[in-house]
Short mmCIF file of C-alpha atoms in Angstrom, two decimals:
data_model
loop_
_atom_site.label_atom_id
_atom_site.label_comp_id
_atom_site.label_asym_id
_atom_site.label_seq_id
_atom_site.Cartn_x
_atom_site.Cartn_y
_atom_site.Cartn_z
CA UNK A 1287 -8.08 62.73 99.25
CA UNK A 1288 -7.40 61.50 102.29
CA UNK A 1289 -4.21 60.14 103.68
CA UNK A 1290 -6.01 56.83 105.11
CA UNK A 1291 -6.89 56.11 101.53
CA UNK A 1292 -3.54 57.15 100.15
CA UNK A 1293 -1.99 54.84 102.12
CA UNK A 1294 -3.56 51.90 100.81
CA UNK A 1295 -1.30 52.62 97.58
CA UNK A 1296 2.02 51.46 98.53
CA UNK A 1297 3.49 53.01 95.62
CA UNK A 1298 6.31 55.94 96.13
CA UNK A 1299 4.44 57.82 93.02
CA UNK A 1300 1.94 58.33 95.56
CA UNK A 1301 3.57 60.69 97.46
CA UNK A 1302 4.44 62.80 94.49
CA UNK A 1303 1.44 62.95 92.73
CA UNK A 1304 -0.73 64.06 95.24
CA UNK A 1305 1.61 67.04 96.11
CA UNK A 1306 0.42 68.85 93.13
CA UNK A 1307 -3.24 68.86 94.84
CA UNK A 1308 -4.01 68.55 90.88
CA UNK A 1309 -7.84 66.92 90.26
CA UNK A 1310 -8.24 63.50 89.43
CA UNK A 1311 -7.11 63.28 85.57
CA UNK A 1312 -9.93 62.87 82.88
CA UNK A 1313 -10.17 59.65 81.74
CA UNK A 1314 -9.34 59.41 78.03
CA UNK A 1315 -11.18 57.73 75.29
CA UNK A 1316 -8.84 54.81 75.51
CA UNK A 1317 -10.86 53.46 78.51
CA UNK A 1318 -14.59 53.28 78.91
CA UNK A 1319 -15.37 51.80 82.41
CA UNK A 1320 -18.26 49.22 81.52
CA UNK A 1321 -19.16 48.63 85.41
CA UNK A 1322 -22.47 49.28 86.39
CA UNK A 1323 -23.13 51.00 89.53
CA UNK A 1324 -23.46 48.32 92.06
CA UNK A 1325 -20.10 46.93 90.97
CA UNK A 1326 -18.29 50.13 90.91
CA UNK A 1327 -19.53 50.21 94.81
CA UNK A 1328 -18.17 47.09 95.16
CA UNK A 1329 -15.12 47.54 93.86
CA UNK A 1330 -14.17 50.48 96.27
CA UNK A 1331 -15.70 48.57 98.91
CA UNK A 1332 -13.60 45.35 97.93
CA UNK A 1333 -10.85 46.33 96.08
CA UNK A 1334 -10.16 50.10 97.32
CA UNK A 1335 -10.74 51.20 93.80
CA UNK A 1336 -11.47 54.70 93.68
CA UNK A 1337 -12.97 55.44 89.92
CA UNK A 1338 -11.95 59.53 90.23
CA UNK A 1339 -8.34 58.07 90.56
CA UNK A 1340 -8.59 55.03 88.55
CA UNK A 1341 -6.49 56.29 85.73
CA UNK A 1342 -3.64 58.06 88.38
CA UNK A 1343 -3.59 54.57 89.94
CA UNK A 1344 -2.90 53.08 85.89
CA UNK A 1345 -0.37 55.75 85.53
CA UNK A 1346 1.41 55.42 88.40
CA UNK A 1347 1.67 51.09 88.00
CA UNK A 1348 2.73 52.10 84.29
CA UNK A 1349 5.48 54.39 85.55
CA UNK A 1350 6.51 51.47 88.05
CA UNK A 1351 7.02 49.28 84.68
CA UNK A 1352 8.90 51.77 82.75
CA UNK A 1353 11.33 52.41 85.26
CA UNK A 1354 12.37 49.12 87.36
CA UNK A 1355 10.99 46.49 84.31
CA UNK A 1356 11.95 48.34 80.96
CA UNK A 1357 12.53 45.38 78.91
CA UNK A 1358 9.61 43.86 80.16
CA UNK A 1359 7.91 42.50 76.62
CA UNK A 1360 4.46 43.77 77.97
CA UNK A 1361 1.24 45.83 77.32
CA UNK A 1362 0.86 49.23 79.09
CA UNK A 1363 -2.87 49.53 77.93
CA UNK A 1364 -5.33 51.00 80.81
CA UNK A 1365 -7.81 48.05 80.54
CA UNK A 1366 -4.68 45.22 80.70
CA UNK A 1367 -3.33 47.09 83.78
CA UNK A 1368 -6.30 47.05 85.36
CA UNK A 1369 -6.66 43.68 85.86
CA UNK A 1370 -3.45 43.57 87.87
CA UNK A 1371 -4.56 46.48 89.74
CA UNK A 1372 -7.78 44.91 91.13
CA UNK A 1373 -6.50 41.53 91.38
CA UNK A 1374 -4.15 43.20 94.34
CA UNK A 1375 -6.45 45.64 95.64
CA UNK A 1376 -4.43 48.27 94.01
CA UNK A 1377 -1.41 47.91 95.65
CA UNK A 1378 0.93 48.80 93.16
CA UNK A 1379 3.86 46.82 94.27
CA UNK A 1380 2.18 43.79 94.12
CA UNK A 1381 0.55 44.17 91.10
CA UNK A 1382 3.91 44.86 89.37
CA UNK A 1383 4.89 41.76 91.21
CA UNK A 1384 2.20 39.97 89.44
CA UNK A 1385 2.43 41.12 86.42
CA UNK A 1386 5.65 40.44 86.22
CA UNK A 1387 4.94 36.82 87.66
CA UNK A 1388 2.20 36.49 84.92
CA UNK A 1389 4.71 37.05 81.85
CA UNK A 1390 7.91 34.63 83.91
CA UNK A 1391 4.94 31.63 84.12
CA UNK A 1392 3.83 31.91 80.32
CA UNK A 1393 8.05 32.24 79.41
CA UNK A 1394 8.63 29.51 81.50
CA UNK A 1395 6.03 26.94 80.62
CA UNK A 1396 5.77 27.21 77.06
CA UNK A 1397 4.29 23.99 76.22
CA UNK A 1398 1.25 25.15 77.74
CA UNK A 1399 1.73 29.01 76.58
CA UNK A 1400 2.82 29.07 72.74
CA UNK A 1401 0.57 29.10 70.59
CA UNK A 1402 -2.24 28.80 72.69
CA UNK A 1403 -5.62 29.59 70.49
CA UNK A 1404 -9.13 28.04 70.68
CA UNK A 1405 -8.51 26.34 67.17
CA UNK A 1406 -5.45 24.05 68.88
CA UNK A 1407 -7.60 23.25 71.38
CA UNK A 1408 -10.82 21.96 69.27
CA UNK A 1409 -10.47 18.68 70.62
CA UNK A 1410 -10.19 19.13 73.98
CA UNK A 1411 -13.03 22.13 73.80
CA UNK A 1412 -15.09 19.47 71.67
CA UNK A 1413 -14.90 16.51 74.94
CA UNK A 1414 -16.55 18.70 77.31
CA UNK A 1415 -13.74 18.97 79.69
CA UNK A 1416 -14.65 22.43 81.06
CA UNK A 1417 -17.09 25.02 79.83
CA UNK A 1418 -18.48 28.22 81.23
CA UNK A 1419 -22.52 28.17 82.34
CA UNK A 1420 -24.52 30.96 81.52
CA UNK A 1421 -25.36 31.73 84.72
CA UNK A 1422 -23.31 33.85 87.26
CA UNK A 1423 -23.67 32.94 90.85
CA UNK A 1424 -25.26 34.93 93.40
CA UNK A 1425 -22.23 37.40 93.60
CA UNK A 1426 -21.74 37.45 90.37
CA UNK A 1427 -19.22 35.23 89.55
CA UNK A 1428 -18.95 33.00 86.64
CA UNK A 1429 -18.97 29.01 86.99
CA UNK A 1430 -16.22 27.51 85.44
CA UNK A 1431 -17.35 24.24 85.10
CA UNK A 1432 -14.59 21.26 84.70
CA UNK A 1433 -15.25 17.33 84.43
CA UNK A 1434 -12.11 15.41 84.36
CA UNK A 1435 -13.95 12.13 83.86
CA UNK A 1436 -14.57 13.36 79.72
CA UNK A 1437 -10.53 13.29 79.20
CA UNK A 1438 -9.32 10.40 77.27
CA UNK A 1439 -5.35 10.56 77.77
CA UNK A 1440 -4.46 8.35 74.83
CA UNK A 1441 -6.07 10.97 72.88
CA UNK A 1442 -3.66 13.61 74.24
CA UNK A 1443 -1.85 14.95 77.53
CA UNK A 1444 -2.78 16.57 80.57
CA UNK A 1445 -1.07 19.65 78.98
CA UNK A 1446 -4.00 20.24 76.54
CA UNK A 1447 -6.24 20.39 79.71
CA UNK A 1448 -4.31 22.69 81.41
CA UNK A 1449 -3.96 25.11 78.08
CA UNK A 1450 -7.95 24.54 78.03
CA UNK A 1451 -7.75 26.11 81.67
CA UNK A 1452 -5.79 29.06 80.82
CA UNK A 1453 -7.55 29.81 77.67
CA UNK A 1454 -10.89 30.17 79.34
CA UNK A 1455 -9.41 32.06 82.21
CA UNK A 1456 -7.89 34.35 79.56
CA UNK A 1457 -11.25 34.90 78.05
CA UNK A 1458 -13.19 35.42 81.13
CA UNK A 1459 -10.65 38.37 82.50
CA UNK A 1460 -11.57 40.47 79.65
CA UNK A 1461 -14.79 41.58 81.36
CA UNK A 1462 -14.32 44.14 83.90
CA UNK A 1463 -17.39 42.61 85.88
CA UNK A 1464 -15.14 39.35 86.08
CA UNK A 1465 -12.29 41.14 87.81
CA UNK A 1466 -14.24 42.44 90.39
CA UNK A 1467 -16.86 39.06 91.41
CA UNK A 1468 -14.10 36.57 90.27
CA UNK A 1469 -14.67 33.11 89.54
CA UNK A 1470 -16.25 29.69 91.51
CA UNK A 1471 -14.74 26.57 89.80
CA UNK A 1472 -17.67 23.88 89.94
CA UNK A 1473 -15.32 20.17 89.24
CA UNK A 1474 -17.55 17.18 88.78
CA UNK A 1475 -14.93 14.30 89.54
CA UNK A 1476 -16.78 11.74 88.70
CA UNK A 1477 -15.76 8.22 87.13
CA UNK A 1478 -12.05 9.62 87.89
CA UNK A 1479 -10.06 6.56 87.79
CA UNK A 1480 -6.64 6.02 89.63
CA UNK A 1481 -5.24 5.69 86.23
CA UNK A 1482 -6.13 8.99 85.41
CA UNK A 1483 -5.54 10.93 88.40
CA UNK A 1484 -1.70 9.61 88.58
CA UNK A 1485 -1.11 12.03 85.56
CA UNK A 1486 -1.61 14.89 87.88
CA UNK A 1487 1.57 14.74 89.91
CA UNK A 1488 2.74 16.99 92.30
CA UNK A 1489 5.16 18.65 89.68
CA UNK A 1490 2.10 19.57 87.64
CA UNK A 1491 0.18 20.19 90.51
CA UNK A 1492 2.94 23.04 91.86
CA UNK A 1493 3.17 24.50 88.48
CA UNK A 1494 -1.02 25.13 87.93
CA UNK A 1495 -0.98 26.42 91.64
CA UNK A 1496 1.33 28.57 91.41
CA UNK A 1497 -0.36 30.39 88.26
CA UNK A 1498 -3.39 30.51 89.77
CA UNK A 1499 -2.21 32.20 93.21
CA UNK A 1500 0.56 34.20 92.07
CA UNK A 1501 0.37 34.11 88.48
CA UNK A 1502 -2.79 35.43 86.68
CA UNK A 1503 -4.58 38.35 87.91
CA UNK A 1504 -8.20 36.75 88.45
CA UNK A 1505 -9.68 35.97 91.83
CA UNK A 1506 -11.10 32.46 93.02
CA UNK A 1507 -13.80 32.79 95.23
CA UNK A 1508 -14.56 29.20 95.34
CA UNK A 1509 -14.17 25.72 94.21
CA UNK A 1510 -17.10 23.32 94.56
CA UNK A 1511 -15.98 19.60 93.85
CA UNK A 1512 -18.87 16.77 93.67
CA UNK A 1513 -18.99 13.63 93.09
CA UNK A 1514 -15.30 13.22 94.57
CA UNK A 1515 -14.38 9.45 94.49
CA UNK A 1516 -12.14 7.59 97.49
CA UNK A 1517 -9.11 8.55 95.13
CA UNK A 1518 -10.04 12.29 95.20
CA UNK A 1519 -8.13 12.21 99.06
CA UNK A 1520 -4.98 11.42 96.68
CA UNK A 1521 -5.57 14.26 94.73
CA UNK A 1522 -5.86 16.51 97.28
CA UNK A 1523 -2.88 15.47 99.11
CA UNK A 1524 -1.29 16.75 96.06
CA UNK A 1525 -3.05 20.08 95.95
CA UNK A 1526 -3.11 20.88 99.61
CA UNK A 1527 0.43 21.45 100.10
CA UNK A 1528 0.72 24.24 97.76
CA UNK A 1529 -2.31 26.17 98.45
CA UNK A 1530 -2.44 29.04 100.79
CA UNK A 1531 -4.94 29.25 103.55
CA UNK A 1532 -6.94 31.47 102.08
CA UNK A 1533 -7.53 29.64 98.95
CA UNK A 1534 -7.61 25.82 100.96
CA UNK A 1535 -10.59 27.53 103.36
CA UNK A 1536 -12.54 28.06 99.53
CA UNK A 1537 -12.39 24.53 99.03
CA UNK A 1538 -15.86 22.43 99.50
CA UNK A 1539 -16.34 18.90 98.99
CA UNK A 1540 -19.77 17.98 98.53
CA UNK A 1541 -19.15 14.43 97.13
CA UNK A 1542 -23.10 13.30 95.87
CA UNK A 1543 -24.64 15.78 98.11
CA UNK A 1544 -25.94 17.77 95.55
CA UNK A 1545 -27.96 19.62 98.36
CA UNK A 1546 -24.93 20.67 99.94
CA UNK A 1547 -24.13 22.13 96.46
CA UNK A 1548 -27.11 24.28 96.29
CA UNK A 1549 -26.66 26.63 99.80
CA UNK A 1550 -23.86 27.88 97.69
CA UNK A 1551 -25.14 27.34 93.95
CA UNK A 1552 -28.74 27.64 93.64
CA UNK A 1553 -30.59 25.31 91.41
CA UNK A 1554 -31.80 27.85 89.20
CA UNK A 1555 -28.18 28.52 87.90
CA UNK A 1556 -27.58 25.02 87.70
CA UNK A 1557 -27.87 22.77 84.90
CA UNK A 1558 -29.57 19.33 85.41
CA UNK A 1559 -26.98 17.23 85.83
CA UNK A 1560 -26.16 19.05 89.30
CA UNK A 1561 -30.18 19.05 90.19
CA UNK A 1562 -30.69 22.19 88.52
CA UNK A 1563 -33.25 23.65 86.54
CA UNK A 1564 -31.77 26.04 83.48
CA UNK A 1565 -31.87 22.92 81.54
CA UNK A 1566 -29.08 20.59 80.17
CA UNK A 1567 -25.20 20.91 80.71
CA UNK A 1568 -24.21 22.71 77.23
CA UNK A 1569 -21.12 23.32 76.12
CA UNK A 1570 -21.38 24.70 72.53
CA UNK A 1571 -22.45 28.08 73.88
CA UNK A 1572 -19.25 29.04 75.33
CA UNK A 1573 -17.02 27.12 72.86
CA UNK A 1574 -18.36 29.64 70.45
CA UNK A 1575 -17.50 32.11 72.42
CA UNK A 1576 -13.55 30.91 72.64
CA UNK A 1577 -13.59 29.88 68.65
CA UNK A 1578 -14.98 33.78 67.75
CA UNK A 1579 -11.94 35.13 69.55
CA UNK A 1580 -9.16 33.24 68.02
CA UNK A 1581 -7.59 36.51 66.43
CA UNK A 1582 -7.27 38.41 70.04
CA UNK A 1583 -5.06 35.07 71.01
CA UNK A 1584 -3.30 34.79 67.71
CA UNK A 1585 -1.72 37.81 68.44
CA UNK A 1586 -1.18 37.87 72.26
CA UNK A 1587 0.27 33.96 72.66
CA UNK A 1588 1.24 33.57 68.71
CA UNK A 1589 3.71 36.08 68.12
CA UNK A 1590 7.43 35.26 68.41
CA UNK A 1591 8.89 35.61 72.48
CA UNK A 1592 11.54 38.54 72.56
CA UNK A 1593 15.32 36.91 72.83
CA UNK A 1594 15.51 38.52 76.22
CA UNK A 1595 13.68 39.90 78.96
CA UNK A 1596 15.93 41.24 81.41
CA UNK A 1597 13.48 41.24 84.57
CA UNK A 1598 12.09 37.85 83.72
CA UNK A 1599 15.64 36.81 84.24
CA UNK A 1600 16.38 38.53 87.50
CA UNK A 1601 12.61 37.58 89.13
CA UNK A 1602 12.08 33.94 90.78
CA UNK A 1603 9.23 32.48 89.18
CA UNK A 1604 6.18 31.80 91.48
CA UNK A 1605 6.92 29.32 94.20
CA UNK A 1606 6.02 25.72 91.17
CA UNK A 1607 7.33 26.91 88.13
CA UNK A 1608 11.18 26.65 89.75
CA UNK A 1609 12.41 23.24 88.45
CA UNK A 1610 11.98 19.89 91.15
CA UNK A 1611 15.04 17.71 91.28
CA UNK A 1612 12.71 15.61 93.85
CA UNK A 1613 10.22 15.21 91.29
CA UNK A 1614 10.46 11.67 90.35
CA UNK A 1615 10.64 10.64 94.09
CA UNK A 1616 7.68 12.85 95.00
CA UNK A 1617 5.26 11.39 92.18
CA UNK A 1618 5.94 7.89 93.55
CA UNK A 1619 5.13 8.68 96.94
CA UNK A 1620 2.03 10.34 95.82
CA UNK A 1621 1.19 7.36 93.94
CA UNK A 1622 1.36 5.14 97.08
CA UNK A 1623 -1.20 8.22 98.63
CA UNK A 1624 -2.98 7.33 95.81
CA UNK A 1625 -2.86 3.52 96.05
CA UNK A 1626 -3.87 3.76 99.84
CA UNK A 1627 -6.75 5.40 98.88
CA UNK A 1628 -8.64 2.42 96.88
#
């Protein structure tokens, strides 16, 4: 192995693992890779995943957690470290970064954390809020498809959306193919009202953010809004702040243009409602999917949180989850943004 490609592992186990010039280890029955070909190319090519030192690479971000996190309240299973792993190109520092940030958001949001299983969420899965299509794009990516307009909030908070959200991100980072294409969020915004979009403040908006970016290994490749109304400008003035650049530059707004849409989504994935062709928008297909998985939730977000976790207390939660003393004043000036906007 080269030392160009050991240096892309920033971890100091580096060093002393490859001074035993032993061969890459055998990878035990514990972990089955499931990628095909093509995406095992792509993930060296991407991710600087080498598959004849996948399992050195687990090793050495389990050793990492053992010694500088050891009351971290976590799983050490190949498959879950993984995910971690590819989400940071396999640099182990940040990875143990992240996966430390991904246990301080759930401890530190738990309305939208505990006890989060498909069968709390039946009506919000039920109003066709978000779903998954059964297409992949192009690259492979799932579509996560979200359409604000079908919330009712007298029928319950923005909370239940956002534990929607995390649910089916949960789900969808199971599959090794996920973790190497990512995700393109498709958000249909339309019939958003001004009403509606003032629940979204920028405390909410900081928190949700900062998951997604720094929070929860899964990678956003795009996010395709149509049918944005005036106050949609409102909304993103909330958003914008907090993204980085590399996540703002994967924003498109198409507004009705559904033909701008399709250089990016093709019709064929599409369902009709976006001028597609693989028939009618459903959403029973993947709420199955969700509801047949309740057990694998019940006992990852249902159990009872440890007292303590010593690292969670010494780690700064991701830039949103810190509490805003300017809250209040910052939700009425986004209000007036929003306002303005009409």
């Amino acid at each position: 192995m080269s030392e160009e490609s050991d240096s892309l592992r920033t971890s100091p186990s580096v060093a002393s693992l490859s001074e035993n010039e032993l061969p890459p280890p055998a990878e035990p029955p514990g972990y089955v890779c499931s990628l095909t070909e093509d995406l095992v190319t792509k993930a060296r090519e991407e991710l600087q995943e080498k598959p004849e030192w996948r399992l050195r690479d687990v090793q050495a971000l389990r050793d990492m957690v053992r010694k500088e996190c050891p009351n971290l309240s976590t799983s050490l299973d190949d498959a879950f470290l993984l995910r971690f792993l590819r989400a940071r190109k396999f640099d182990y520092d940040r990875a143990l970064q992240l996966l430390v940030n991904y246990h301080s958001c759930r401890r530190s949001w738990p309305e939208v954390f505990n006890n989060l299983k498909p069968s709390a969420l039946k009506d919000v899965l039920a109003s066709g809020f978000l779903t998954v299509l059964p297409h992949t794009d192009p690259r492979g990516c799932h579509i996560l498809c979200m359409r604000p307009d079908r919330w009712i909030p007298s029928n319950y908070p923005i909370t239940e959306n956002i534990r929607a959200i995390y649910l089916t991100l949960e789900k969808l980072i199971q599959s090794e193919e996920t973790q190497v294409n990512g995700i393109v969020i498709l958000a249909d915004y339309k019939g958003v009202s001004l009403s509606k979009a003032s629940h979204f403040g920028p405390f909410i908006a900081k928190k949700v953010i900062g998951i997604l970016q720094d929070g929860f290994p899964i990678r956003i490749k795009a996010v395709h809004v149509v049918n944005e109304p005036r106050i949609f400008k409102g909304i993103f003035a909330i958003i914008k702040p907090f993204l980085k650049e590399k996540i703002a530059n994967r924003f498109f707004l198409h507004g009705s243009n559904l033909n701008s849409l399709h250089t990016s989504l093709p019709r064929s994935i599409l369902p009709k409602e976006y001028g597609g062709t693989a028939g009618e928008l459903d959403i029973t297909a993947w709420n199955a999917v969700l509801l047949a998985s309740e057990e694998d939730f019940v006992r990852e977000f249902c159990q009872p949180v440890p007292v303590c976790d010593s690292i969670l207390g010494q780690a700064p939660p991701p830039e949103g989850l810190t509490p805003d003393a300017q809250c209040d004043d910052s939700l009425r000036a986004v209000k007036s943004q929003l306002y303005s906007c009409y």
